[in-house]
JSON list of C-alpha atoms in Angstrom, two decimals:
[
{"chain": "A", "resi": 1, "resn": "ASP", "atom": "CA", "xyz": [13.17, 39.48, 125.26]},
{"chain": "A", "resi": 2, "resn": "SER", "atom": "CA", "xyz": [13.24, 43.18, 126.19]},
{"chain": "A", "resi": 3, "resn": "GLY", "atom": "CA", "xyz": [9.96, 43.96, 124.46]},
{"chain": "A", "resi": 4, "resn": "VAL", "atom": "CA", "xyz": [11.64, 46.54, 122.23]},
{"chain": "A", "resi": 5, "resn": "THR", "atom": "CA", "xyz": [11.44, 45.72, 118.53]},
{"chain": "A", "resi": 6, "resn": "GLN", "atom": "CA", "xyz": [13.83, 47.08, 115.96]},
{"chain": "A", "resi": 7, "resn": "THR", "atom": "CA", "xyz": [13.63, 46.60, 112.22]},
{"chain": "A", "resi": 8, "resn": "PRO", "atom": "CA", "xyz": [15.38, 45.74, 110.05]},
{"chain": "A", "resi": 9, "resn": "LYS", "atom": "CA", "xyz": [18.02, 43.60, 111.76]},
{"chain": "A", "resi": 10, "resn": "HIS", "atom": "CA", "xyz": [20.52, 44.13, 108.99]},
{"chain": "A", "resi": 11, "resn": "LEU", "atom": "CA", "xyz": [20.84, 46.80, 106.34]},
{"chain": "A", "resi": 12, "resn": "ILE", "atom": "CA", "xyz": [23.42, 47.01, 103.59]},
{"chain": "A", "resi": 13, "resn": "THR", "atom": "CA", "xyz": [23.46, 50.10, 101.43]},
{"chain": "A", "resi": 14, "resn": "ALA", "atom": "CA", "xyz": [25.76, 52.28, 99.38]},
{"chain": "A", "resi": 15, "resn": "THR", "atom": "CA", "xyz": [27.37, 55.61, 100.19]},
{"chain": "A", "resi": 16, "resn": "GLY", "atom": "CA", "xyz": [25.14, 58.57, 99.53]},
{"chain": "A", "resi": 17, "resn": "GLN", "atom": "CA", "xyz": [21.95, 56.65, 100.15]},
{"chain": "A", "resi": 18, "resn": "ARG", "atom": "CA", "xyz": [19.25, 57.21, 102.76]},
{"chain": "A", "resi": 19, "resn": "VAL", "atom": "CA", "xyz": [17.83, 54.64, 105.18]},
{"chain": "A", "resi": 20, "resn": "THR", "atom": "CA", "xyz": [15.17, 54.52, 107.86]},
{"chain": "A", "resi": 21, "resn": "LEU", "atom": "CA", "xyz": [15.48, 52.48, 111.04]},
{"chain": "A", "resi": 22, "resn": "ARG", "atom": "CA", "xyz": [12.35, 51.68, 112.98]},
{"chain": "A", "resi": 23, "resn": "CYS", "atom": "CA", "xyz": [11.76, 51.07, 116.69]},
{"chain": "A", "resi": 24, "resn": "SER", "atom": "CA", "xyz": [8.70, 49.96, 118.62]},
{"chain": "A", "resi": 25, "resn": "PRO", "atom": "CA", "xyz": [9.09, 50.55, 122.37]},
{"chain": "A", "resi": 26, "resn": "ARG", "atom": "CA", "xyz": [7.94, 48.27, 125.17]},
{"chain": "A", "resi": 27, "resn": "SER", "atom": "CA", "xyz": [4.26, 48.51, 125.91]},
{"chain": "A", "resi": 28, "resn": "GLY", "atom": "CA", "xyz": [3.66, 51.42, 128.26]},
{"chain": "A", "resi": 29, "resn": "ASP", "atom": "CA", "xyz": [7.05, 53.08, 127.75]},
{"chain": "A", "resi": 30, "resn": "LEU", "atom": "CA", "xyz": [6.85, 56.70, 126.68]},
{"chain": "A", "resi": 31, "resn": "SER", "atom": "CA", "xyz": [10.53, 57.42, 126.16]},
{"chain": "A", "resi": 32, "resn": "VAL", "atom": "CA", "xyz": [12.66, 56.26, 123.24]},
{"chain": "A", "resi": 33, "resn": "TYR", "atom": "CA", "xyz": [16.42, 56.61, 122.94]},
{"chain": "A", "resi": 34, "resn": "TRP", "atom": "CA", "xyz": [18.71, 56.07, 119.96]},
{"chain": "A", "resi": 35, "resn": "TYR", "atom": "CA", "xyz": [22.35, 55.04, 120.31]},
{"chain": "A", "resi": 36, "resn": "GLN", "atom": "CA", "xyz": [25.11, 54.34, 117.80]},
{"chain": "A", "resi": 37, "resn": "GLN", "atom": "CA", "xyz": [27.75, 51.71, 118.50]},
{"chain": "A", "resi": 38, "resn": "SER", "atom": "CA", "xyz": [30.68, 51.44, 116.12]},
{"chain": "A", "resi": 39, "resn": "LEU", "atom": "CA", "xyz": [33.01, 48.45, 116.13]},
{"chain": "A", "resi": 40, "resn": "ASP", "atom": "CA", "xyz": [34.57, 47.98, 119.58]},
{"chain": "A", "resi": 41, "resn": "GLN", "atom": "CA", "xyz": [33.22, 51.34, 120.67]},
{"chain": "A", "resi": 42, "resn": "GLY", "atom": "CA", "xyz": [30.90, 52.48, 123.38]},
{"chain": "A", "resi": 43, "resn": "LEU", "atom": "CA", "xyz": [27.32, 53.55, 123.00]},
{"chain": "A", "resi": 44, "resn": "GLN", "atom": "CA", "xyz": [27.10, 57.03, 121.57]},
{"chain": "A", "resi": 45, "resn": "PHE", "atom": "CA", "xyz": [23.90, 58.82, 122.53]},
{"chain": "A", "resi": 46, "resn": "LEU", "atom": "CA", "xyz": [22.09, 60.29, 119.57]},
{"chain": "A", "resi": 47, "resn": "ILE", "atom": "CA", "xyz": [18.68, 61.49, 120.67]},
{"chain": "A", "resi": 48, "resn": "GLN", "atom": "CA", "xyz": [15.81, 60.90, 123.10]},
{"chain": "A", "resi": 49, "resn": "TYR", "atom": "CA", "xyz": [12.08, 61.40, 122.70]},
{"chain": "A", "resi": 50, "resn": "TYR", "atom": "CA", "xyz": [9.40, 61.44, 125.33]},
{"chain": "A", "resi": 51, "resn": "ASN", "atom": "CA", "xyz": [5.76, 61.06, 124.34]},
{"chain": "A", "resi": 52, "resn": "GLY", "atom": "CA", "xyz": [6.39, 62.49, 120.91]},
{"chain": "A", "resi": 53, "resn": "GLU", "atom": "CA", "xyz": [8.60, 65.38, 121.91]},
{"chain": "A", "resi": 54, "resn": "GLU", "atom": "CA", "xyz": [12.37, 65.65, 121.66]},
{"chain": "A", "resi": 55, "resn": "ARG", "atom": "CA", "xyz": [13.79, 65.58, 125.19]},
{"chain": "A", "resi": 56, "resn": "ALA", "atom": "CA", "xyz": [17.56, 65.39, 124.82]},
{"chain": "A", "resi": 57, "resn": "LYS", "atom": "CA", "xyz": [20.03, 65.53, 121.98]},
{"chain": "A", "resi": 58, "resn": "GLY", "atom": "CA", "xyz": [23.52, 64.10, 121.77]},
{"chain": "A", "resi": 59, "resn": "ASN", "atom": "CA", "xyz": [26.13, 64.34, 119.07]},
{"chain": "A", "resi": 60, "resn": "ILE", "atom": "CA", "xyz": [23.71, 63.56, 116.30]},
{"chain": "A", "resi": 61, "resn": "LEU", "atom": "CA", "xyz": [24.89, 64.55, 112.85]},
{"chain": "A", "resi": 62, "resn": "GLU", "atom": "CA", "xyz": [22.83, 66.96, 110.78]},
{"chain": "A", "resi": 63, "resn": "ARG", "atom": "CA", "xyz": [22.47, 64.18, 108.20]},
{"chain": "A", "resi": 64, "resn": "PHE", "atom": "CA", "xyz": [20.57, 62.18, 110.82]},
{"chain": "A", "resi": 65, "resn": "SER", "atom": "CA", "xyz": [17.08, 62.91, 112.03]},
{"chain": "A", "resi": 66, "resn": "ALA", "atom": "CA", "xyz": [14.50, 61.14, 114.14]},
{"chain": "A", "resi": 67, "resn": "GLN", "atom": "CA", "xyz": [10.94, 61.39, 115.27]},
{"chain": "A", "resi": 68, "resn": "GLN", "atom": "CA", "xyz": [8.49, 59.69, 117.59]},
{"chain": "A", "resi": 69, "resn": "PHE", "atom": "CA", "xyz": [4.98, 59.16, 116.31]},
{"chain": "A", "resi": 70, "resn": "PRO", "atom": "CA", "xyz": [1.65, 59.36, 118.20]},
{"chain": "A", "resi": 71, "resn": "ASP", "atom": "CA", "xyz": [1.64, 55.57, 118.60]},
{"chain": "A", "resi": 72, "resn": "LEU", "atom": "CA", "xyz": [5.09, 56.02, 120.27]},
{"chain": "A", "resi": 73, "resn": "HIS", "atom": "CA", "xyz": [7.10, 54.13, 117.70]},
{"chain": "A", "resi": 74, "resn": "SER", "atom": "CA", "xyz": [10.17, 55.96, 116.50]},
{"chain": "A", "resi": 75, "resn": "GLU", "atom": "CA", "xyz": [12.17, 56.21, 113.31]},
{"chain": "A", "resi": 76, "resn": "LEU", "atom": "CA", "xyz": [15.79, 57.21, 112.80]},
{"chain": "A", "resi": 77, "resn": "ASN", "atom": "CA", "xyz": [16.57, 58.55, 109.35]},
{"chain": "A", "resi": 78, "resn": "LEU", "atom": "CA", "xyz": [20.15, 58.51, 108.10]},
{"chain": "A", "resi": 79, "resn": "SER", "atom": "CA", "xyz": [20.91, 60.32, 104.85]},
{"chain": "A", "resi": 80, "resn": "SER", "atom": "CA", "xyz": [23.91, 60.96, 102.60]},
{"chain": "A", "resi": 81, "resn": "LEU", "atom": "CA", "xyz": [25.44, 57.88, 104.13]},
{"chain": "A", "resi": 82, "resn": "GLU", "atom": "CA", "xyz": [29.20, 57.60, 104.52]},
{"chain": "A", "resi": 83, "resn": "LEU", "atom": "CA", "xyz": [31.38, 54.58, 105.18]},
{"chain": "A", "resi": 84, "resn": "GLY", "atom": "CA", "xyz": [31.89, 55.77, 108.74]},
{"chain": "A", "resi": 85, "resn": "ASP", "atom": "CA", "xyz": [28.19, 55.49, 109.44]},
{"chain": "A", "resi": 86, "resn": "SER", "atom": "CA", "xyz": [28.52, 51.72, 109.44]},
{"chain": "A", "resi": 87, "resn": "ALA", "atom": "CA", "xyz": [27.59, 50.70, 112.97]},
{"chain": "A", "resi": 88, "resn": "LEU", "atom": "CA", "xyz": [25.08, 49.00, 115.19]},
{"chain": "A", "resi": 89, "resn": "TYR", "atom": "CA", "xyz": [22.17, 51.29, 115.95]},
{"chain": "A", "resi": 90, "resn": "PHE", "atom": "CA", "xyz": [20.26, 50.58, 119.12]},
{"chain": "A", "resi": 91, "resn": "CYS", "atom": "CA", "xyz": [16.91, 51.81, 120.21]},
{"chain": "A", "resi": 92, "resn": "ALA", "atom": "CA", "xyz": [15.96, 51.69, 123.88]},
{"chain": "A", "resi": 93, "resn": "SER", "atom": "CA", "xyz": [12.80, 52.57, 125.74]},
{"chain": "A", "resi": 94, "resn": "SER", "atom": "CA", "xyz": [11.85, 53.41, 129.30]},
{"chain": "A", "resi": 95, "resn": "PRO", "atom": "CA", "xyz": [8.80, 54.70, 131.16]},
{"chain": "A", "resi": 96, "resn": "GLY", "atom": "CA", "xyz": [10.52, 58.10, 131.24]},
{"chain": "A", "resi": 97, "resn": "SER", "atom": "CA", "xyz": [11.57, 58.84, 134.80]},
{"chain": "A", "resi": 98, "resn": "ALA", "atom": "CA", "xyz": [15.24, 59.52, 135.52]},
{"chain": "A", "resi": 99, "resn": "ASP", "atom": "CA", "xyz": [15.70, 56.32, 137.52]},
{"chain": "A", "resi": 100, "resn": "SER", "atom": "CA", "xyz": [14.02, 54.05, 135.00]},
{"chain": "A", "resi": 101, "resn": "PRO", "atom": "CA", "xyz": [16.30, 51.48, 133.39]},
{"chain": "A", "resi": 102, "resn": "LEU", "atom": "CA", "xyz": [16.57, 51.41, 129.63]},
{"chain": "A", "resi": 103, "resn": "HIS", "atom": "CA", "xyz": [15.41, 48.34, 127.76]},
{"chain": "A", "resi": 104, "resn": "PHE", "atom": "CA", "xyz": [17.31, 47.89, 124.53]},
{"chain": "A", "resi": 105, "resn": "GLY", "atom": "CA", "xyz": [16.24, 46.35, 121.26]},
{"chain": "A", "resi": 106, "resn": "ASN", "atom": "CA", "xyz": [18.52, 43.93, 119.42]},
{"chain": "A", "resi": 107, "resn": "GLY", "atom": "CA", "xyz": [19.79, 46.68, 117.18]},
{"chain": "A", "resi": 108, "resn": "THR", "atom": "CA", "xyz": [20.02, 47.31, 113.46]},
{"chain": "A", "resi": 109, "resn": "ARG", "atom": "CA", "xyz": [23.39, 46.55, 111.93]},
{"chain": "A", "resi": 110, "resn": "LEU", "atom": "CA", "xyz": [24.03, 49.06, 109.16]},
{"chain": "A", "resi": 111, "resn": "THR", "atom": "CA", "xyz": [26.76, 48.42, 106.62]},
{"chain": "A", "resi": 112, "resn": "VAL", "atom": "CA", "xyz": [27.59, 51.18, 104.17]},
{"chain": "A", "resi": 113, "resn": "THR", "atom": "CA", "xyz": [29.63, 50.05, 101.15]},
{"chain": "B", "resi": 1, "resn": "GLY", "atom": "CA", "xyz": [29.13, 67.86, 129.10]},
{"chain": "B", "resi": 2, "resn": "GLN", "atom": "CA", "xyz": [29.46, 64.39, 130.48]},
{"chain": "B", "resi": 3, "resn": "SER", "atom": "CA", "xyz": [32.39, 61.98, 130.38]},
{"chain": "B", "resi": 4, "resn": "LEU", "atom": "CA", "xyz": [33.05, 58.62, 132.00]},
{"chain": "B", "resi": 5, "resn": "GLU", "atom": "CA", "xyz": [36.22, 56.59, 132.43]},
{"chain": "B", "resi": 6, "resn": "GLN", "atom": "CA", "xyz": [36.46, 52.88, 133.00]},
{"chain": "B", "resi": 7, "resn": "PRO", "atom": "CA", "xyz": [39.19, 50.31, 132.33]},
{"chain": "B", "resi": 8, "resn": "SER", "atom": "CA", "xyz": [39.12, 48.87, 128.85]},
{"chain": "B", "resi": 9, "resn": "GLU", "atom": "CA", "xyz": [39.73, 45.28, 129.88]},
{"chain": "B", "resi": 10, "resn": "VAL", "atom": "CA", "xyz": [39.74, 43.11, 132.99]},
{"chain": "B", "resi": 11, "resn": "THR", "atom": "CA", "xyz": [40.60, 39.42, 133.26]},
{"chain": "B", "resi": 12, "resn": "ALA", "atom": "CA", "xyz": [39.70, 37.13, 136.14]},
{"chain": "B", "resi": 13, "resn": "VAL", "atom": "CA", "xyz": [39.31, 33.43, 136.85]},
{"chain": "B", "resi": 14, "resn": "GLU", "atom": "CA", "xyz": [36.09, 31.57, 137.37]},
{"chain": "B", "resi": 15, "resn": "GLY", "atom": "CA", "xyz": [34.87, 31.78, 140.95]},
{"chain": "B", "resi": 16, "resn": "ALA", "atom": "CA", "xyz": [36.81, 34.96, 141.70]},
{"chain": "B", "resi": 17, "resn": "ILE", "atom": "CA", "xyz": [35.60, 38.46, 142.53]},
{"chain": "B", "resi": 18, "resn": "VAL", "atom": "CA", "xyz": [36.20, 41.37, 140.18]},
{"chain": "B", "resi": 19, "resn": "GLN", "atom": "CA", "xyz": [35.63, 45.09, 140.55]},
{"chain": "B", "resi": 20, "resn": "ILE", "atom": "CA", "xyz": [35.07, 47.41, 137.59]},
{"chain": "B", "resi": 21, "resn": "ASN", "atom": "CA", "xyz": [35.60, 51.07, 138.40]},
{"chain": "B", "resi": 22, "resn": "CYS", "atom": "CA", "xyz": [33.97, 54.08, 136.82]},
{"chain": "B", "resi": 23, "resn": "THR", "atom": "CA", "xyz": [34.74, 57.75, 137.32]},
{"chain": "B", "resi": 24, "resn": "TYR", "atom": "CA", "xyz": [32.57, 60.40, 135.81]},
{"chain": "B", "resi": 25, "resn": "GLN", "atom": "CA", "xyz": [32.30, 64.10, 135.16]},
{"chain": "B", "resi": 26, "resn": "THR", "atom": "CA", "xyz": [28.90, 65.59, 134.64]},
{"chain": "B", "resi": 27, "resn": "SER", "atom": "CA", "xyz": [27.00, 68.81, 135.03]},
{"chain": "B", "resi": 28, "resn": "GLY", "atom": "CA", "xyz": [24.04, 67.74, 137.11]},
{"chain": "B", "resi": 29, "resn": "PHE", "atom": "CA", "xyz": [23.71, 64.18, 138.38]},
{"chain": "B", "resi": 30, "resn": "TYR", "atom": "CA", "xyz": [20.70, 61.91, 138.66]},
{"chain": "B", "resi": 31, "resn": "GLY", "atom": "CA", "xyz": [22.28, 58.52, 138.99]},
{"chain": "B", "resi": 32, "resn": "LEU", "atom": "CA", "xyz": [24.83, 55.95, 137.85]},
{"chain": "B", "resi": 33, "resn": "SER", "atom": "CA", "xyz": [23.75, 52.80, 136.06]},
{"chain": "B", "resi": 34, "resn": "TRP", "atom": "CA", "xyz": [25.48, 49.65, 134.90]},
{"chain": "B", "resi": 35, "resn": "TYR", "atom": "CA", "xyz": [24.70, 47.61, 131.80]},
{"chain": "B", "resi": 36, "resn": "GLN", "atom": "CA", "xyz": [26.01, 44.32, 130.48]},
{"chain": "B", "resi": 37, "resn": "GLN", "atom": "CA", "xyz": [26.48, 43.55, 126.81]},
{"chain": "B", "resi": 38, "resn": "HIS", "atom": "CA", "xyz": [27.47, 40.23, 125.31]},
{"chain": "B", "resi": 39, "resn": "ASP", "atom": "CA", "xyz": [29.16, 40.30, 121.91]},
{"chain": "B", "resi": 40, "resn": "GLY", "atom": "CA", "xyz": [26.83, 41.75, 119.31]},
{"chain": "B", "resi": 41, "resn": "GLY", "atom": "CA", "xyz": [23.89, 41.62, 121.69]},
{"chain": "B", "resi": 42, "resn": "ALA", "atom": "CA", "xyz": [21.64, 44.17, 123.27]},
{"chain": "B", "resi": 43, "resn": "PRO", "atom": "CA", "xyz": [22.82, 45.89, 126.45]},
{"chain": "B", "resi": 44, "resn": "THR", "atom": "CA", "xyz": [20.88, 44.78, 129.51]},
{"chain": "B", "resi": 45, "resn": "PHE", "atom": "CA", "xyz": [20.36, 46.72, 132.71]},
{"chain": "B", "resi": 46, "resn": "LEU", "atom": "CA", "xyz": [22.18, 45.52, 135.82]},
{"chain": "B", "resi": 47, "resn": "SER", "atom": "CA", "xyz": [21.89, 48.15, 138.53]},
{"chain": "B", "resi": 48, "resn": "TYR", "atom": "CA", "xyz": [21.25, 51.78, 139.40]},
{"chain": "B", "resi": 49, "resn": "ASN", "atom": "CA", "xyz": [22.61, 54.00, 142.19]},
{"chain": "B", "resi": 50, "resn": "ALA", "atom": "CA", "xyz": [21.20, 57.44, 142.89]},
{"chain": "B", "resi": 51, "resn": "LEU", "atom": "CA", "xyz": [22.47, 57.70, 146.45]},
{"chain": "B", "resi": 52, "resn": "ASP", "atom": "CA", "xyz": [25.83, 56.92, 148.05]},
{"chain": "B", "resi": 53, "resn": "GLY", "atom": "CA", "xyz": [26.36, 53.37, 149.12]},
{"chain": "B", "resi": 54, "resn": "LEU", "atom": "CA", "xyz": [26.14, 49.80, 147.99]},
{"chain": "B", "resi": 55, "resn": "GLU", "atom": "CA", "xyz": [23.27, 48.17, 146.12]},
{"chain": "B", "resi": 56, "resn": "GLU", "atom": "CA", "xyz": [23.26, 44.39, 145.98]},
{"chain": "B", "resi": 57, "resn": "THR", "atom": "CA", "xyz": [21.47, 42.24, 143.43]},
{"chain": "B", "resi": 58, "resn": "GLY", "atom": "CA", "xyz": [22.44, 38.61, 143.67]},
{"chain": "B", "resi": 59, "resn": "ARG", "atom": "CA", "xyz": [26.05, 38.10, 142.61]},
{"chain": "B", "resi": 60, "resn": "PHE", "atom": "CA", "xyz": [26.31, 41.69, 141.42]},
{"chain": "B", "resi": 61, "resn": "SER", "atom": "CA", "xyz": [26.71, 44.78, 143.61]},
{"chain": "B", "resi": 62, "resn": "SER", "atom": "CA", "xyz": [27.17, 48.41, 142.66]},
{"chain": "B", "resi": 63, "resn": "PHE", "atom": "CA", "xyz": [28.63, 51.22, 144.71]},
{"chain": "B", "resi": 64, "resn": "LEU", "atom": "CA", "xyz": [28.43, 54.98, 144.38]},
{"chain": "B", "resi": 65, "resn": "SER", "atom": "CA", "xyz": [30.28, 57.87, 145.97]},
{"chain": "B", "resi": 66, "resn": "ARG", "atom": "CA", "xyz": [28.83, 61.11, 144.68]},
{"chain": "B", "resi": 67, "resn": "SER", "atom": "CA", "xyz": [31.46, 63.25, 146.45]},
{"chain": "B", "resi": 68, "resn": "ASP", "atom": "CA", "xyz": [34.21, 61.36, 144.58]},
{"chain": "B", "resi": 69, "resn": "SER", "atom": "CA", "xyz": [32.25, 61.09, 141.31]},
{"chain": "B", "resi": 70, "resn": "TYR", "atom": "CA", "xyz": [33.08, 57.42, 141.44]},
{"chain": "B", "resi": 71, "resn": "GLY", "atom": "CA", "xyz": [31.34, 54.12, 141.34]},
{"chain": "B", "resi": 72, "resn": "TYR", "atom": "CA", "xyz": [32.10, 50.47, 140.82]},
{"chain": "B", "resi": 73, "resn": "LEU", "atom": "CA", "xyz": [30.46, 47.24, 139.84]},
{"chain": "B", "resi": 74, "resn": "LEU", "atom": "CA", "xyz": [31.41, 44.19, 141.88]},
{"chain": "B", "resi": 75, "resn": "LEU", "atom": "CA", "xyz": [30.88, 40.75, 140.42]},
{"chain": "B", "resi": 76, "resn": "GLN", "atom": "CA", "xyz": [31.21, 37.79, 142.76]},
{"chain": "B", "resi": 77, "resn": "GLU", "atom": "CA", "xyz": [31.51, 34.05, 142.12]},
{"chain": "B", "resi": 78, "resn": "LEU", "atom": "CA", "xyz": [32.44, 34.73, 138.52]},
{"chain": "B", "resi": 79, "resn": "GLN", "atom": "CA", "xyz": [31.06, 32.40, 135.90]},
{"chain": "B", "resi": 80, "resn": "MET", "atom": "CA", "xyz": [32.12, 31.93, 132.29]},
{"chain": "B", "resi": 81, "resn": "LYS", "atom": "CA", "xyz": [28.83, 33.45, 131.18]},
{"chain": "B", "resi": 82, "resn": "ASP", "atom": "CA", "xyz": [29.85, 36.73, 132.87]},
{"chain": "B", "resi": 83, "resn": "SER", "atom": "CA", "xyz": [32.37, 37.29, 130.07]},
{"chain": "B", "resi": 84, "resn": "ALA", "atom": "CA", "xyz": [30.94, 40.40, 128.42]},
{"chain": "B", "resi": 85, "resn": "SER", "atom": "CA", "xyz": [31.36, 44.15, 128.21]},
{"chain": "B", "resi": 86, "resn": "TYR", "atom": "CA", "xyz": [30.18, 46.22, 131.13]},
{"chain": "B", "resi": 87, "resn": "PHE", "atom": "CA", "xyz": [29.19, 49.85, 130.73]},
{"chain": "B", "resi": 88, "resn": "CYS", "atom": "CA", "xyz": [28.64, 52.49, 133.35]},
{"chain": "B", "resi": 89, "resn": "ALA", "atom": "CA", "xyz": [26.21, 55.24, 132.40]},
{"chain": "B", "resi": 90, "resn": "VAL", "atom": "CA", "xyz": [25.40, 58.56, 134.00]},
{"chain": "B", "resi": 91, "resn": "ARG", "atom": "CA", "xyz": [22.28, 60.63, 133.67]},
{"chain": "B", "resi": 92, "resn": "GLY", "atom": "CA", "xyz": [23.19, 64.25, 134.08]},
{"chain": "B", "resi": 93, "resn": "GLY", "atom": "CA", "xyz": [22.03, 67.67, 133.13]},
{"chain": "B", "resi": 94, "resn": "GLY", "atom": "CA", "xyz": [19.94, 67.85, 129.99]},
{"chain": "B", "resi": 95, "resn": "ASN", "atom": "CA", "xyz": [18.54, 64.41, 130.81]},
{"chain": "B", "resi": 96, "resn": "LYS", "atom": "CA", "xyz": [21.15, 62.73, 128.60]},
{"chain": "B", "resi": 97, "resn": "LEU", "atom": "CA", "xyz": [22.09, 59.19, 129.53]},
{"chain": "B", "resi": 98, "resn": "THR", "atom": "CA", "xyz": [25.79, 58.96, 128.63]},
{"chain": "B", "resi": 99, "resn": "PHE", "atom": "CA", "xyz": [27.61, 55.64, 128.54]},
{"chain": "B", "resi": 100, "resn": "GLY", "atom": "CA", "xyz": [31.27, 54.97, 129.25]},
{"chain": "B", "resi": 101, "resn": "THR", "atom": "CA", "xyz": [33.43, 53.23, 126.66]},
{"chain": "B", "resi": 102, "resn": "GLY", "atom": "CA", "xyz": [32.94, 49.88, 128.34]},
{"chain": "B", "resi": 103, "resn": "THR", "atom": "CA", "xyz": [35.08, 47.31, 130.15]},
{"chain": "B", "resi": 104, "resn": "GLN", "atom": "CA", "xyz": [35.56, 43.96, 128.51]},
{"chain": "B", "resi": 105, "resn": "LEU", "atom": "CA", "xyz": [35.58, 41.26, 131.17]},
{"chain": "B", "resi": 106, "resn": "LYS", "atom": "CA", "xyz": [37.21, 37.96, 130.31]},
{"chain": "B", "resi": 107, "resn": "VAL", "atom": "CA", "xyz": [36.57, 35.09, 132.68]},
{"chain": "B", "resi": 108, "resn": "GLU", "atom": "CA", "xyz": [39.08, 32.26, 132.44]},
{"chain": "B", "resi": 109, "resn": "LEU", "atom": "CA", "xyz": [39.05, 28.73, 133.83]}
]
């Protein structure tokens, strides 16, 4: 158990809809990362937060947004969903230093129909 | 930007040694990491190299050559449970942690 909690585990929704994915980091970790993994693909970096502030941004679509709250949990909002957004979305946390390993949650599997 | 290349698939027999290579291009460099992911599971951290040389952790070792922008993961005494995908990841400028596309390791009897 990595200590990172993601909810929900599975999400099935229709095109055009909006969903929110939630992540609770490991106790003491200040940094939260979001990654997208499509079928048989690598981990695509979306965005990173550190202690409530955005620290780094990847190829995150404008339809996607995220935030980290004062209690350090994070939410990833996906809107105007398309079939291609179907993927496994991982959250990871770390203490925040460059050499800190990431601890991943079990992911949220999103299916857009 | 950052990009990483690693082989898509490697096959080896139980008990053997296998090396998974990773070359990277990045503006700024803070370190190369390796992660393991079993089918549908969460990636788990294996090793981290910030300086040139070999880091050993049990059956797994990782090597880095910053001048060659190259690293590898060495797995010894392969076991069936080592069948998984292995990702190299580089932290570069902008503090992004970028992952490679992954190498699927198949361990056969």
